[in-house]
mmCIF file of C-alpha atoms in Angstrom:
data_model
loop_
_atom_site.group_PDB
_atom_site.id
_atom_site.type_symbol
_atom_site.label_atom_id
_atom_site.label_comp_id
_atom_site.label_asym_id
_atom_site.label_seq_id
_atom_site.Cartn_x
_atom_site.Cartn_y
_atom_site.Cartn_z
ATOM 1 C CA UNK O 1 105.247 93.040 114.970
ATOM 2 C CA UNK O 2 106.386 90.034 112.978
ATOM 3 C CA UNK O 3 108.176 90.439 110.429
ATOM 4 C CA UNK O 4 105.964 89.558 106.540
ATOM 5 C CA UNK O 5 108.961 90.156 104.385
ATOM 6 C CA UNK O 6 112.761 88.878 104.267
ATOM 7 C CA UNK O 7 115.470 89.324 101.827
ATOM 8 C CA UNK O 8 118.743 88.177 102.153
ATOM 9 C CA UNK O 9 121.648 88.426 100.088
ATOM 10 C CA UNK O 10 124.295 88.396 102.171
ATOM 11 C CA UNK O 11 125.784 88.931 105.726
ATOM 12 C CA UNK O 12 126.005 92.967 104.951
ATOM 13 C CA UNK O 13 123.021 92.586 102.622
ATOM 14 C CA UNK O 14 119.287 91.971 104.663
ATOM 15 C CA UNK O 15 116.666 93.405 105.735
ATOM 16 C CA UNK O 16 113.088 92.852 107.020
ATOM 17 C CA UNK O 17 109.911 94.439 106.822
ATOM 18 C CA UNK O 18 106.582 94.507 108.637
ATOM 19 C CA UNK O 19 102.878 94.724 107.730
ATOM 20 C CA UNK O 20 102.584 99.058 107.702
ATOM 21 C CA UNK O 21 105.739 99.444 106.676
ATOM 22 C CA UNK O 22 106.174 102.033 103.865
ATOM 23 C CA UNK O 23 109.902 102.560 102.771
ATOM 24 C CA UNK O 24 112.159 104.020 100.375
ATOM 25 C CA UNK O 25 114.922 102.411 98.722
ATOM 26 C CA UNK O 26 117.783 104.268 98.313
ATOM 27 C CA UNK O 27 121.111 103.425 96.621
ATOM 28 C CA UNK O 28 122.912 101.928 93.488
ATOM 29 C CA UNK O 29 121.665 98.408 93.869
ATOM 30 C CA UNK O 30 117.898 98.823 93.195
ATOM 31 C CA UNK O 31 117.656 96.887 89.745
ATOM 32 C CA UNK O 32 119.479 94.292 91.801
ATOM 33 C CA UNK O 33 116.690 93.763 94.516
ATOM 34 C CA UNK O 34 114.033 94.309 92.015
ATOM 35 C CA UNK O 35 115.520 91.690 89.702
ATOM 36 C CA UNK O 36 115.735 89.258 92.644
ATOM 37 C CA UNK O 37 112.160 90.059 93.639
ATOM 38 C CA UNK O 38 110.636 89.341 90.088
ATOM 39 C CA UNK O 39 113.131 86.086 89.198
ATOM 40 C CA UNK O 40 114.776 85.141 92.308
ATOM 41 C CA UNK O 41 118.686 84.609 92.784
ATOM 42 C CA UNK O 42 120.186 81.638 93.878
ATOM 43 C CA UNK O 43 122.228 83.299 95.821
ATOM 44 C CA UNK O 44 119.495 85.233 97.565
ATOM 45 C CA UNK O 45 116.818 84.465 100.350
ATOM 46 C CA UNK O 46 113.346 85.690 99.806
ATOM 47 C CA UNK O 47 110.582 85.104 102.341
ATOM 48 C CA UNK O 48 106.888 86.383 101.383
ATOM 49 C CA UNK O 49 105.342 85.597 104.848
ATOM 50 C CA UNK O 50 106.262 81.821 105.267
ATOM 51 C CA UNK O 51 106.902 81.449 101.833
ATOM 52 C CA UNK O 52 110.167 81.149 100.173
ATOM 53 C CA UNK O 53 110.742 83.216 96.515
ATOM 54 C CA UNK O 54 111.837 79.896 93.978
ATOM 55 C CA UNK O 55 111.308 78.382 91.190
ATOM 56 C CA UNK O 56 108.547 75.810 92.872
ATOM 57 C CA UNK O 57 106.250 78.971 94.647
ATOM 58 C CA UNK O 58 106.457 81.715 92.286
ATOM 59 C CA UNK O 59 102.932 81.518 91.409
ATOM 60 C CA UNK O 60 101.891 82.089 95.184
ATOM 61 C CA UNK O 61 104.594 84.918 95.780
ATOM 62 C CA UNK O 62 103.221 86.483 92.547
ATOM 63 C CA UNK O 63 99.922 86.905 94.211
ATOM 64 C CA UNK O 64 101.509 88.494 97.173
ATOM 65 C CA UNK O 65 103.702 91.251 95.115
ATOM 66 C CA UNK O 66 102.536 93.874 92.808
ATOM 67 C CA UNK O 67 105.040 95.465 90.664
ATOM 68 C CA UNK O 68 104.875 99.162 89.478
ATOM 69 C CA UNK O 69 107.406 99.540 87.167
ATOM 70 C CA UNK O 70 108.981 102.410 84.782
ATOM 71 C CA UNK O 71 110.033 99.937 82.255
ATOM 72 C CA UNK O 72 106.421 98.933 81.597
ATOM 73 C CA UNK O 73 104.846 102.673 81.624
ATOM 74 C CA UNK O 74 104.203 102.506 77.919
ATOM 75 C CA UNK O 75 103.300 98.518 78.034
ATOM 76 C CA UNK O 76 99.301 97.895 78.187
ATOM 77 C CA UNK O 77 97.398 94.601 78.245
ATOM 78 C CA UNK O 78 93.873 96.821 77.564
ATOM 79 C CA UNK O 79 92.491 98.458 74.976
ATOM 80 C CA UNK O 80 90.860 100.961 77.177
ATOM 81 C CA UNK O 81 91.758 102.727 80.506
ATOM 82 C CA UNK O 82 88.667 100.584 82.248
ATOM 83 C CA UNK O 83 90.188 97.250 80.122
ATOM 84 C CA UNK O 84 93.586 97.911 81.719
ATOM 85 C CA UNK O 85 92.529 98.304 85.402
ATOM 86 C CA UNK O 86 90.494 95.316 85.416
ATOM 87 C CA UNK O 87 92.373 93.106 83.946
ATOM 88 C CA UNK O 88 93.534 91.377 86.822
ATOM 89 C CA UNK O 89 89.915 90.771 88.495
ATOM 90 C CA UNK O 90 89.030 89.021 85.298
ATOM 91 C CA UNK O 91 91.364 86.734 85.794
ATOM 92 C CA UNK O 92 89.920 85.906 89.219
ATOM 93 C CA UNK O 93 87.096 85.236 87.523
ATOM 94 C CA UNK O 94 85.026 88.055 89.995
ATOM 95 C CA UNK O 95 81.523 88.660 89.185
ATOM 96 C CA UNK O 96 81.354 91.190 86.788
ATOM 97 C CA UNK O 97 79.011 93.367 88.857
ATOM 98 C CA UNK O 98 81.197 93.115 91.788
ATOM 99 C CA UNK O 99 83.807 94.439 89.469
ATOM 100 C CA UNK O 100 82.185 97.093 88.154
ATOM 101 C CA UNK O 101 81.394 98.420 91.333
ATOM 102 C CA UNK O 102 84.991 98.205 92.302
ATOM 103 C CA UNK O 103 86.398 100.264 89.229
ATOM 104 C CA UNK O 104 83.782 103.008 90.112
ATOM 105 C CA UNK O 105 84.873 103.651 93.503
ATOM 106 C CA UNK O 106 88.317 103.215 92.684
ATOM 107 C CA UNK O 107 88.895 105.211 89.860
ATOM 108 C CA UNK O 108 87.022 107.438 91.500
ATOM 109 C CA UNK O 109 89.485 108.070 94.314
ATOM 110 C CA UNK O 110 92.162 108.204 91.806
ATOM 111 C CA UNK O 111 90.649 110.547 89.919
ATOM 112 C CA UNK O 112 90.650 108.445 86.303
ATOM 113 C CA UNK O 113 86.879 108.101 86.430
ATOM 114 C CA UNK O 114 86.748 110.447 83.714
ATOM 115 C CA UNK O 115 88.953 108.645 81.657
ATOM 116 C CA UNK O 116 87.867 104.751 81.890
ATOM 117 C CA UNK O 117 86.728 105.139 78.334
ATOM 118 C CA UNK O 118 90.366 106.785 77.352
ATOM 119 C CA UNK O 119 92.952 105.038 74.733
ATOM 120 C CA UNK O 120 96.173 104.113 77.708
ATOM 121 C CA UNK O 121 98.189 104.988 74.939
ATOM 122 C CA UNK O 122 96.578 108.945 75.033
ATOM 123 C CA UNK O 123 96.951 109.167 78.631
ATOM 124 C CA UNK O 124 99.718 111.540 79.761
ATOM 125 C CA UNK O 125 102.337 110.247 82.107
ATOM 126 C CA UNK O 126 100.927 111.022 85.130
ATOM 127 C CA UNK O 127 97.687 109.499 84.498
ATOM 128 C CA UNK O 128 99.620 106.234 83.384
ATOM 129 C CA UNK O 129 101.339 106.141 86.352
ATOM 130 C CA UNK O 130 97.972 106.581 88.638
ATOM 131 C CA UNK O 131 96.088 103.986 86.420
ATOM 132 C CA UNK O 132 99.411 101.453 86.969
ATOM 133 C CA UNK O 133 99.087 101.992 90.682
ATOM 134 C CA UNK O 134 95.529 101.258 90.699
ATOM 135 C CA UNK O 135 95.878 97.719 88.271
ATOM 136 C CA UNK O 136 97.796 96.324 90.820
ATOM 137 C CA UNK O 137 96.491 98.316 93.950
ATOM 138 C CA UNK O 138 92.597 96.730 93.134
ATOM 139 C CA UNK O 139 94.072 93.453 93.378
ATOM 140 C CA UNK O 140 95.264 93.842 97.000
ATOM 141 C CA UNK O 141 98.418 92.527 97.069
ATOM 142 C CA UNK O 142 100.046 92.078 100.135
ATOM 143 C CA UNK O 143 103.379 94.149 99.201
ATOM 144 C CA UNK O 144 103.050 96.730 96.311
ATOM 145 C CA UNK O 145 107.362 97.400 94.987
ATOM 146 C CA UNK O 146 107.148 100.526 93.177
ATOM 147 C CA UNK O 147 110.647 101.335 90.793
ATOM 148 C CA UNK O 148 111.293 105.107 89.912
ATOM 149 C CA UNK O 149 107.790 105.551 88.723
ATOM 150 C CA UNK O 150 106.915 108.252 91.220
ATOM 151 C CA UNK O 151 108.710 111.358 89.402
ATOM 152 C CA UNK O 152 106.258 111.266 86.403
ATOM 153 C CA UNK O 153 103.979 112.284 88.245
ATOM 154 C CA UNK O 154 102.211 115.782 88.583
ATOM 155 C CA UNK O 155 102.531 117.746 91.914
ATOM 156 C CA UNK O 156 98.699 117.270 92.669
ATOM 157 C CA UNK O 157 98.662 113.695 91.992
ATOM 158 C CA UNK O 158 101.925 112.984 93.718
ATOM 159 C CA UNK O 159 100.247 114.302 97.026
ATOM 160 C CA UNK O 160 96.820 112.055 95.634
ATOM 161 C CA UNK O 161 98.804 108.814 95.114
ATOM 162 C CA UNK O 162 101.085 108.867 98.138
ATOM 163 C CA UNK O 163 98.285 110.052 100.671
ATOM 164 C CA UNK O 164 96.332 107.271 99.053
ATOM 165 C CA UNK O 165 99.498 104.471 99.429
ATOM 166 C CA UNK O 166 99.667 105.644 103.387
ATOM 167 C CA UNK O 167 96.413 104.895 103.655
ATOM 168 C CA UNK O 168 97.104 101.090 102.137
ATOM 169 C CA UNK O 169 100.223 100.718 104.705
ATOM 170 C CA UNK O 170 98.209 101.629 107.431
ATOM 171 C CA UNK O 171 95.909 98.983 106.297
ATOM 172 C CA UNK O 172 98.577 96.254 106.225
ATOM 173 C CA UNK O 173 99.893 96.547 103.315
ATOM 174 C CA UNK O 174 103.865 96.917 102.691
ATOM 175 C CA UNK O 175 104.778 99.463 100.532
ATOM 176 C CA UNK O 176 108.815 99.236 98.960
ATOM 177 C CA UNK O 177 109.494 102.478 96.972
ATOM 178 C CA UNK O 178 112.900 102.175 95.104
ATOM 179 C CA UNK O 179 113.457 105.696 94.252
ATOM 180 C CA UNK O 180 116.781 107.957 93.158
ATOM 181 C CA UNK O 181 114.715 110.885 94.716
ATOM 182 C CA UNK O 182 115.375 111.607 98.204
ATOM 183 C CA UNK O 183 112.227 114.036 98.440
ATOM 184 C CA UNK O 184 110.096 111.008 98.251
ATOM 185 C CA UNK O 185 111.262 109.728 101.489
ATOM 186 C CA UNK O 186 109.043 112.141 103.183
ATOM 187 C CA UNK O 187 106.233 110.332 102.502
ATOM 188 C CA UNK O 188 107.291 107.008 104.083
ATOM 189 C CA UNK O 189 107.927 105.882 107.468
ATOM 190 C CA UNK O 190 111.302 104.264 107.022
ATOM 191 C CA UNK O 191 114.203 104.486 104.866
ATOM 192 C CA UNK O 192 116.701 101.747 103.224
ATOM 193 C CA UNK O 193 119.920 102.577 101.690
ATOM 194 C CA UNK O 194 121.923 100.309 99.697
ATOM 195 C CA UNK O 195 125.292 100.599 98.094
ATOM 196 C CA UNK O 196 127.552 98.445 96.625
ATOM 197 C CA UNK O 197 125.482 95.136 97.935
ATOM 198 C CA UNK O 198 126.085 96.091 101.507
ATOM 199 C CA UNK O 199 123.133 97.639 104.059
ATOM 200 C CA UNK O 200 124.374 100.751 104.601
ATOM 201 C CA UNK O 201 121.658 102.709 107.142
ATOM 202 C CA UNK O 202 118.264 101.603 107.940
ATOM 203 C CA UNK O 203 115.390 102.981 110.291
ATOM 204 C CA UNK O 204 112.772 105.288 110.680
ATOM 205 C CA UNK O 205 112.670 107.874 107.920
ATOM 206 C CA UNK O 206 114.003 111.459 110.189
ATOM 207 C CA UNK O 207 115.899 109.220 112.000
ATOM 208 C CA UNK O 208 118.729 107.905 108.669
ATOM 209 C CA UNK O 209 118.026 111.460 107.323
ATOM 210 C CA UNK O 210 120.041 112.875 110.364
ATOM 211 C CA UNK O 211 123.118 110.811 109.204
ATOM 212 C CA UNK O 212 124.557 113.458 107.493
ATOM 213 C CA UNK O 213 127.835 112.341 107.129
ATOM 214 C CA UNK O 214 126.357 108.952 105.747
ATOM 215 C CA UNK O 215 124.297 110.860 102.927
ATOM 216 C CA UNK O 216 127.246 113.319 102.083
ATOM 217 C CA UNK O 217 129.636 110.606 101.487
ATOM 218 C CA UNK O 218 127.372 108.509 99.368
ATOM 219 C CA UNK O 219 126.248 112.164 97.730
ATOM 220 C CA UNK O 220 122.823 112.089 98.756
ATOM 221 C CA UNK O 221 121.181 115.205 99.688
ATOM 222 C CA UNK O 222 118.609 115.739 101.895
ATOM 223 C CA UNK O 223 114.807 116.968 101.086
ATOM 224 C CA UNK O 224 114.437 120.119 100.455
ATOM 225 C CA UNK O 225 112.334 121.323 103.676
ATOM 226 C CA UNK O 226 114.737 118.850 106.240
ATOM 227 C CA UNK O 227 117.111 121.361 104.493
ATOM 228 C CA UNK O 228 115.656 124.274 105.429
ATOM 229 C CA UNK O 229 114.110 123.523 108.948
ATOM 230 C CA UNK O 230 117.807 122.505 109.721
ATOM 231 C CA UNK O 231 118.796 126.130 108.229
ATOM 232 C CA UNK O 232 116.477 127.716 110.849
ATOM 233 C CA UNK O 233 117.246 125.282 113.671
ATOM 234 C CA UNK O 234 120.872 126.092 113.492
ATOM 235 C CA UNK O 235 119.790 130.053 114.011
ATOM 236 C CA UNK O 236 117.621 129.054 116.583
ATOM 237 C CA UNK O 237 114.275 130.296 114.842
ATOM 238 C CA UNK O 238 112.988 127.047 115.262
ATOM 239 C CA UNK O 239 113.317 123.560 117.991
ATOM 240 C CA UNK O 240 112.613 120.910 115.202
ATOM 241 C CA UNK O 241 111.926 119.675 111.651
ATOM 242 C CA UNK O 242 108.805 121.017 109.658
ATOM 243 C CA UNK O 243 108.410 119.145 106.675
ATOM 244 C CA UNK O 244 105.578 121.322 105.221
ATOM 245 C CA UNK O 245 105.743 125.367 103.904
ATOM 246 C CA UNK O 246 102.323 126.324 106.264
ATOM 247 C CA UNK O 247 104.195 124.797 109.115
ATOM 248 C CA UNK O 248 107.229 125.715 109.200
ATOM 249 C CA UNK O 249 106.027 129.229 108.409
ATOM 250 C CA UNK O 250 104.140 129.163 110.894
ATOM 251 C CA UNK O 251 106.514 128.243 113.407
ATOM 252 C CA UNK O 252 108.942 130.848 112.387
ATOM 253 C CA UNK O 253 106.183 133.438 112.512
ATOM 254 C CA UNK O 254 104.928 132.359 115.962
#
């Protein structure tokens, strides 16, 4: 598959992604690729399908990338949950029926229908996060970058939100979660890890969790249940990673 997205900083600094792709950023240079993604770097090379990241096509890249960030939790544009999420639309200038019809079903699957009436400001952070997701999510961009958001969330939404972001990926979408939690991984497809502005490991997401010698020296650990299928496979209880509690019990039980 061709690749959509391109960043370049430097010879031991690039990667590429696909349309599907849904990845976790690891490493110490997050803010760094975030910061180039929202104001460029003139020392860095952006491509947004055959569009270069500068000064002269921000306004089209803009369109192309959503940002979900932790800086702007507690930073609203609405005074109501419904005024937040639609925002954006209105600027499209959508028919207004078409976007009411849109925030039903939406907030609906995100489970803030309830709450479209709601002061942001009352929400509690997992709700913010869900209703920050879905302000840029309705406006289909082509690559959504989430930034350390993802831990505010509650264990039931967690498993909502990321079931609901495979589902966009498998749609076309990109999907770049920077993250300083390595249980997150598990819900993407591929992993990046970044230190000290060089590419350190890239590739599917089992596949750079198996460097163990990688992780250990850059003192990342590895998910909890990788962990503990890898306990079991070294006793010989079990052939292979299980990366859920029902499975893995019942493999052990089998």
């Amino acid at each position: 598959m061709k690749d959509y997205f391109k960043y370049r900083f430097s010879n031991e600094f690039d990667f590429n992604l696909s349309e599907n792709d849904f990845v976790s950023v690891v490493g110490n240079n997050n803010d760094l690729i975030i910061h180039t993604l929202l104001h460029g770097n003139s020392k860095c090379n952006i491509f947004v399908g055959d569009t270069e990241l500068n000064e002269d096509n921000m306004d089209i890249i803009r369109k192309r990338i959503g940002f979900v960030l932790y800086k702007h939790l507690n930073i609203f544009v609405g005074d109501t949950v419904r005024d937040e999420i639609v925002f954006g639309l209105e600027s499209l200038a959508m028919n207004k029926d078409d976007i009411t019809q849109l925030l039903i079903s939406e907030s609906r699957l995100f489970k803030l229908d309830n709450l479209l009436e709601r002061d942001p400001n009352s929400l509690g952070s997992s709700d913010k996060v869900k209703m920050k997701i879905l302000s840029c999510l309705i406006m289909k961009p082509k690559i959504l970058v989430i930034d350390n958001i993802m831990c505010e969330l509650d264990y039931k939404d967690k498993l909502l939100v990321f079931n609901i972001l495979k589902d966009c990926a498998k749609d076309g979408m990109i999907i770049m979660n920077f993250t300083n939690d390595i249980e997150e991984s598990l819900f993407g497809d591929k992993i990046i890890i970044v230190y000290d502005k060089k590419l350190i490991c890239e590739g599917k997401t089992m596949s750079v969790l198996n460097e163990e010698k990688i992780l250990k020296r850059l003192n990342i650990g590895l998910p909890f249940m990788v962990e503990l299928s890898k306990y079991f496979m070294d006793y010989g209880m079990i052939s292979k990673y299980y990366l859920t509690n029902d499975k893995l019990i019942g493999a052990i039980w089998k």
